[in-house]
PDB file of C-alpha atoms in Angstrom:
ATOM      1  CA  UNK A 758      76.337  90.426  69.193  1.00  0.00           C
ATOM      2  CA  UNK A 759      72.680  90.057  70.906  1.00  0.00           C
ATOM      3  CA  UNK A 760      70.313  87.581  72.676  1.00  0.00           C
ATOM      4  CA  UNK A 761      67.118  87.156  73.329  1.00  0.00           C
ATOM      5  CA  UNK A 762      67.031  91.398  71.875  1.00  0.00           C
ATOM      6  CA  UNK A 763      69.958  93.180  73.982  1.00  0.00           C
ATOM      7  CA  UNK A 764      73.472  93.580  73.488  1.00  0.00           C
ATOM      8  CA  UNK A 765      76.250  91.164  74.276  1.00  0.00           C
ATOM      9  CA  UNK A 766      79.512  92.162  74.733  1.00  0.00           C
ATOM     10  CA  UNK A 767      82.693  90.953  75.787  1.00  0.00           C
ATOM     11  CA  UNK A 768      86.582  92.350  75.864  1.00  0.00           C
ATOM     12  CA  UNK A 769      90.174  90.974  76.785  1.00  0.00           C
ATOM     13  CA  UNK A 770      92.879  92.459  77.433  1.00  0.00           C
ATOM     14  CA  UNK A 771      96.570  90.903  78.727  1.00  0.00           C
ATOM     15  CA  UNK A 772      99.184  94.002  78.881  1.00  0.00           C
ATOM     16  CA  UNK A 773     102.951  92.564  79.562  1.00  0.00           C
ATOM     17  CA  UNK A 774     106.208  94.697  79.138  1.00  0.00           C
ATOM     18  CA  UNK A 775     108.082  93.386  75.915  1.00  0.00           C
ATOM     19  CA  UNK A 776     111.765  93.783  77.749  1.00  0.00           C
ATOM     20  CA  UNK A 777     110.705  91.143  80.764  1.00  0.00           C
ATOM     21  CA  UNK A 778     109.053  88.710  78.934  1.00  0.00           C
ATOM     22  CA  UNK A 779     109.705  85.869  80.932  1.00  0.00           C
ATOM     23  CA  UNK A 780     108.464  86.983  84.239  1.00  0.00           C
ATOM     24  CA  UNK A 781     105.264  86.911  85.775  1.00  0.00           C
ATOM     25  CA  UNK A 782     103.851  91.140  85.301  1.00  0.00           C
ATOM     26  CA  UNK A 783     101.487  90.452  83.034  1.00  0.00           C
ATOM     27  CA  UNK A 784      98.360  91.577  83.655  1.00  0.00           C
ATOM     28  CA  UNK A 785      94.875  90.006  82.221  1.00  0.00           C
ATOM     29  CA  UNK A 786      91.580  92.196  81.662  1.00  0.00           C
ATOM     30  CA  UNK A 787      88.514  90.887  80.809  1.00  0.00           C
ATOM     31  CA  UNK A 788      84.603  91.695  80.414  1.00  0.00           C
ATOM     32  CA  UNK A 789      81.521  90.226  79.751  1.00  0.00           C
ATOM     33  CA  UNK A 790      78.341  92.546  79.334  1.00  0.00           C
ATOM     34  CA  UNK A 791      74.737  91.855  78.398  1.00  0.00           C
ATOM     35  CA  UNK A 792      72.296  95.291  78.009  1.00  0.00           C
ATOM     36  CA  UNK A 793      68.669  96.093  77.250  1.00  0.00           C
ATOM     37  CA  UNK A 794      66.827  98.751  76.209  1.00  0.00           C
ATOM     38  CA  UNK A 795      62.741  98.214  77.310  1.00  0.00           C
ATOM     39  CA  UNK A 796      60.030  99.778  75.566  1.00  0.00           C
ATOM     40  CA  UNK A 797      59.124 102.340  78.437  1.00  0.00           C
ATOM     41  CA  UNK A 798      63.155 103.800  77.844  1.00  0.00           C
ATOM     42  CA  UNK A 799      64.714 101.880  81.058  1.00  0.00           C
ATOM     43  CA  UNK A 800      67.937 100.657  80.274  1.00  0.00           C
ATOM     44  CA  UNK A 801      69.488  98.153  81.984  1.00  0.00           C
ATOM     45  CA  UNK A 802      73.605  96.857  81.862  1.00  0.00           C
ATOM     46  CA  UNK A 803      74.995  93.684  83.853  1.00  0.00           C
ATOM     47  CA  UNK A 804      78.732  92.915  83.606  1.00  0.00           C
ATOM     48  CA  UNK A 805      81.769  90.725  85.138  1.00  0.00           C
ATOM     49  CA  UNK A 806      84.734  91.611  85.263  1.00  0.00           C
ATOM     50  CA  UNK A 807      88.002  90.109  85.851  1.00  0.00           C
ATOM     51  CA  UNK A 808      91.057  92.030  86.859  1.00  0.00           C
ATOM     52  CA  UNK A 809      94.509  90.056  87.429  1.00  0.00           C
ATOM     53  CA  UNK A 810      96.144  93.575  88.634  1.00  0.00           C
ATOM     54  CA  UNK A 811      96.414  92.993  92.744  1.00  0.00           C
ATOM     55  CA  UNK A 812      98.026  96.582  93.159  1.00  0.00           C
ATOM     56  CA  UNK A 813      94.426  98.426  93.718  1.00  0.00           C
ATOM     57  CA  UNK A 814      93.791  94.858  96.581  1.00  0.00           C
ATOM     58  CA  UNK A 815      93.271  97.391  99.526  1.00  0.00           C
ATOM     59  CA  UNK A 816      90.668  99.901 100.449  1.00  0.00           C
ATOM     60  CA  UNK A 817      92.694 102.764 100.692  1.00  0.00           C
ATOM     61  CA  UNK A 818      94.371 102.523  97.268  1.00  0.00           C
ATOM     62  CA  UNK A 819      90.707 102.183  95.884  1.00  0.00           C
ATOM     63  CA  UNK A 820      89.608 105.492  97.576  1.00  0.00           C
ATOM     64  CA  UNK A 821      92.899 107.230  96.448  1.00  0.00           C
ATOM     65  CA  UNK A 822      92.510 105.937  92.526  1.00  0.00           C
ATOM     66  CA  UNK A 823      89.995 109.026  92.287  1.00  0.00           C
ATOM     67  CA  UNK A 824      92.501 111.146  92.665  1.00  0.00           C
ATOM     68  CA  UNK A 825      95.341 109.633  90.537  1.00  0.00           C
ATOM     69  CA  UNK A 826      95.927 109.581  86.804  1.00  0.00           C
ATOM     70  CA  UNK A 827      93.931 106.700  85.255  1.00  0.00           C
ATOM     71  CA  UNK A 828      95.727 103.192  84.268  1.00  0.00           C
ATOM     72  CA  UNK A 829      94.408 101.110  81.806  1.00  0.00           C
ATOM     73  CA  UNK A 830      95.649  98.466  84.059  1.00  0.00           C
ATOM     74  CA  UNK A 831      93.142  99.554  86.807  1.00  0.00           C
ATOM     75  CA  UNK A 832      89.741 100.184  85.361  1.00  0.00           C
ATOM     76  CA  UNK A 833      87.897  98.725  87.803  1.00  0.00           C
ATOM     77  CA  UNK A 834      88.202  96.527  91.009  1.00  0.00           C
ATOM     78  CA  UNK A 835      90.856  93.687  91.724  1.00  0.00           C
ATOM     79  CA  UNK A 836      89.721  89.737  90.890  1.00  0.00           C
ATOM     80  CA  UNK A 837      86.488  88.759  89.791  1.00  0.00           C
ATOM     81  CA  UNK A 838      83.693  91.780  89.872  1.00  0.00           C
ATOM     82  CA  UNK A 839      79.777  91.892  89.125  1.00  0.00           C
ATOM     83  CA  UNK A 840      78.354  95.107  87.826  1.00  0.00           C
ATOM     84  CA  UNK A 841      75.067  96.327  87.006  1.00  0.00           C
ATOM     85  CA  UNK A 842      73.016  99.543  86.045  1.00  0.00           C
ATOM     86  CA  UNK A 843      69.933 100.491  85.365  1.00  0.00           C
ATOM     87  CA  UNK A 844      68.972 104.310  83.846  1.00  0.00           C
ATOM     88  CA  UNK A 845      65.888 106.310  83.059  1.00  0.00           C
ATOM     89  CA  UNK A 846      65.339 108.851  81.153  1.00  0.00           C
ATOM     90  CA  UNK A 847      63.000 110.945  83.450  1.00  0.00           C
ATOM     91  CA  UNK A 848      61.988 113.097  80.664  1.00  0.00           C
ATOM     92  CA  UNK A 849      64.025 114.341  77.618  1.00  0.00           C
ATOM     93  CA  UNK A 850      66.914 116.804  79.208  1.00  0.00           C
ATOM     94  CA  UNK A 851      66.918 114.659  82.496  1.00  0.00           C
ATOM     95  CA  UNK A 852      68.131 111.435  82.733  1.00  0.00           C
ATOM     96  CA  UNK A 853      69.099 109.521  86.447  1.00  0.00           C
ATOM     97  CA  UNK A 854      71.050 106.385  86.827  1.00  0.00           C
ATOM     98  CA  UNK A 855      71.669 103.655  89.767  1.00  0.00           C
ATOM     99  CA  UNK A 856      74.904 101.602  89.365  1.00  0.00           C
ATOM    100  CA  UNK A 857      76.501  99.107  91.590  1.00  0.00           C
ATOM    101  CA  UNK A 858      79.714  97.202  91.523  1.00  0.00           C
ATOM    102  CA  UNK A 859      80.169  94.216  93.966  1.00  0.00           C
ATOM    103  CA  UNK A 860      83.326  92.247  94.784  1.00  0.00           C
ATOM    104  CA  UNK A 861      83.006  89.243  96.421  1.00  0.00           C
ATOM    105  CA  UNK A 862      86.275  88.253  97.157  1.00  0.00           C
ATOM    106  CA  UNK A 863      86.922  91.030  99.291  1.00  0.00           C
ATOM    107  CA  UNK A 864      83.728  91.874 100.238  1.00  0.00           C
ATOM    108  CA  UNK A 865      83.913  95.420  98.729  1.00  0.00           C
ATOM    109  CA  UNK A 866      80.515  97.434  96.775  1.00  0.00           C
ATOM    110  CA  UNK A 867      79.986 100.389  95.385  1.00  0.00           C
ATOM    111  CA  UNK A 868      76.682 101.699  94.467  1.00  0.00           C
ATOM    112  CA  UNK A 869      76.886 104.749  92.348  1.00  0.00           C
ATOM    113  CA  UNK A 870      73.446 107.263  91.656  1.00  0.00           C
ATOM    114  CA  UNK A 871      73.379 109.846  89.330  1.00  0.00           C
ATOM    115  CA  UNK A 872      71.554 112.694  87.482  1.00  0.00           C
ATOM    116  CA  UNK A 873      72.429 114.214  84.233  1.00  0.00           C
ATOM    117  CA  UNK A 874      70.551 117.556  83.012  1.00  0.00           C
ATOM    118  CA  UNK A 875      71.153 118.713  79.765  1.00  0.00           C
ATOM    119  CA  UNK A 876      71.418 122.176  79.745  1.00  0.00           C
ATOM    120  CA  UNK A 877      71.928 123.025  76.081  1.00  0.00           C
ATOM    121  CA  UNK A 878      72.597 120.709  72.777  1.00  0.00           C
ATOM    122  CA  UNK A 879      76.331 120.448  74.018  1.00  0.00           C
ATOM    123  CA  UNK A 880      76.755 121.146  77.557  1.00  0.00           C
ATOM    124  CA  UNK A 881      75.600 118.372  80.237  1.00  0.00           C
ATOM    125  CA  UNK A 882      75.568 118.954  83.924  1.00  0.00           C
ATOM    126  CA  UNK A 883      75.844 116.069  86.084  1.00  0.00           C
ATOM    127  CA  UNK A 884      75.357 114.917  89.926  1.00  0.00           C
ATOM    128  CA  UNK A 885      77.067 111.805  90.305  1.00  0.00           C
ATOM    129  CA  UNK A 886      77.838 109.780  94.266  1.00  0.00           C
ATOM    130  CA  UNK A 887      80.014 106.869  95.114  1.00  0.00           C
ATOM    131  CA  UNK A 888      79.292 105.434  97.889  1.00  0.00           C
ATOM    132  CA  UNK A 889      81.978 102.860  99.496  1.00  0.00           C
ATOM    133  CA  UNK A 890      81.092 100.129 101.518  1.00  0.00           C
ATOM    134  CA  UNK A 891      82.082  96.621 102.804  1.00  0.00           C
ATOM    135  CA  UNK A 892      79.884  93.994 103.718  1.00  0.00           C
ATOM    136  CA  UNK A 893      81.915  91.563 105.980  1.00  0.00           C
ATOM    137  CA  UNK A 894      82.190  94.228 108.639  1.00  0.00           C
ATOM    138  CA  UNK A 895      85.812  94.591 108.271  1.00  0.00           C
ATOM    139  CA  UNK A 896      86.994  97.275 111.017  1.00  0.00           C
ATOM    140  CA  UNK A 897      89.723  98.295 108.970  1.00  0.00           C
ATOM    141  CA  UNK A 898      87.092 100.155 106.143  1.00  0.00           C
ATOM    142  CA  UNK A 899      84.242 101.713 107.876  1.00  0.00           C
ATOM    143  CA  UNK A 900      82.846 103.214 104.167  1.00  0.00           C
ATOM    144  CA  UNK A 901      83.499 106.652 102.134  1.00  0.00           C
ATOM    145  CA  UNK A 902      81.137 108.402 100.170  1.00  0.00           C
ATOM    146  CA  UNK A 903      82.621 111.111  97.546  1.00  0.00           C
ATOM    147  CA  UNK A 904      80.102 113.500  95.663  1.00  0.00           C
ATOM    148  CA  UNK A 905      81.433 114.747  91.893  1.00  0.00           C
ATOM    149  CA  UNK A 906      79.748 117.779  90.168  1.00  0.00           C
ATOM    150  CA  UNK A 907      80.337 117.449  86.289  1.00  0.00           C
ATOM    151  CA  UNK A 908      79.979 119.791  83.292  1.00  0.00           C
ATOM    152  CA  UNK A 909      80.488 118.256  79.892  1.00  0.00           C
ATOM    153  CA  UNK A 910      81.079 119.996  76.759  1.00  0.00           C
ATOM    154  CA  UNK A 911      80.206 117.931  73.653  1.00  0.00           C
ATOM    155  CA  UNK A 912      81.508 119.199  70.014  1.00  0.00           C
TER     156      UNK A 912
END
């Protein structure tokens, strides 16, 4: 739908094997996203997020998820989440991006800039940081930062 000009969005999802249907694995999924596009090209993207999964709950499993095979059960952090972006389209082959992702309930953000130059009508290359942090000075998680260099084909 829109409001007030930008996009609203919102998904749910509840994923629960068919053979155990009476116990308690379900697992709930849901989104709510508003976006604008300004005049001057800035787009900007605010979300929540709700994830009932509690296997990604620690700091370690978060870091390793970017090296495991993605589950649709895990798209993003565990409880209640706030997410936002905003992107610019520096001029018309480069575009940069600033995204965060807070979690209150553990204390847990991510803030995630990135570049994208397109090099030809199908082939991107992109610069893209994650940078881990925790705001209630928990000794156990003193932060991680991973770097990603990307080359997209499109066809």
């Amino acid at each position: 739908g829109q409001i007030a000009k930008g996009g609203f969005k919102g998904e749910a999802t509840y994923f629960h094997p068919v053979r155990r249907f009476a116990d308690s694995t379900g697992v709930f999924l849901s989104s709510i996203e508003y976006d604008y596009t300004f005049r001057n090209s800035i787009f900007i993207q605010f979300e929540g997020l709700y994830n009932s999964n509690t296997f990604n709950n620690t700091y370690v499993q978060l870091l390793q998820a970017n090296s495991q095979v993605l589950n649709p059960k895990n798209p993003f952090l565990t409880g209640f989440s706030i997410f936002g972006n905003i992107s610019y389209p520096f001029t018309p082959l480069i575009n940069g991006s600033l995204a965060g992702m807070l979690n209150p309930n553990n204390g847990l953000y991510i803030i995630i800039p990135s570049v994208t130059v397109s090099l030809t009508n199908n082939l991107d290359l992109s610069l893209i940081a994650q940078t881990f942090q925790s705001y209630t000075g928990n000794s156990a998680f003193n932060g991680e930062t991973l770097v990603f260099l990307r080359i997209k084909g499109s066809f």
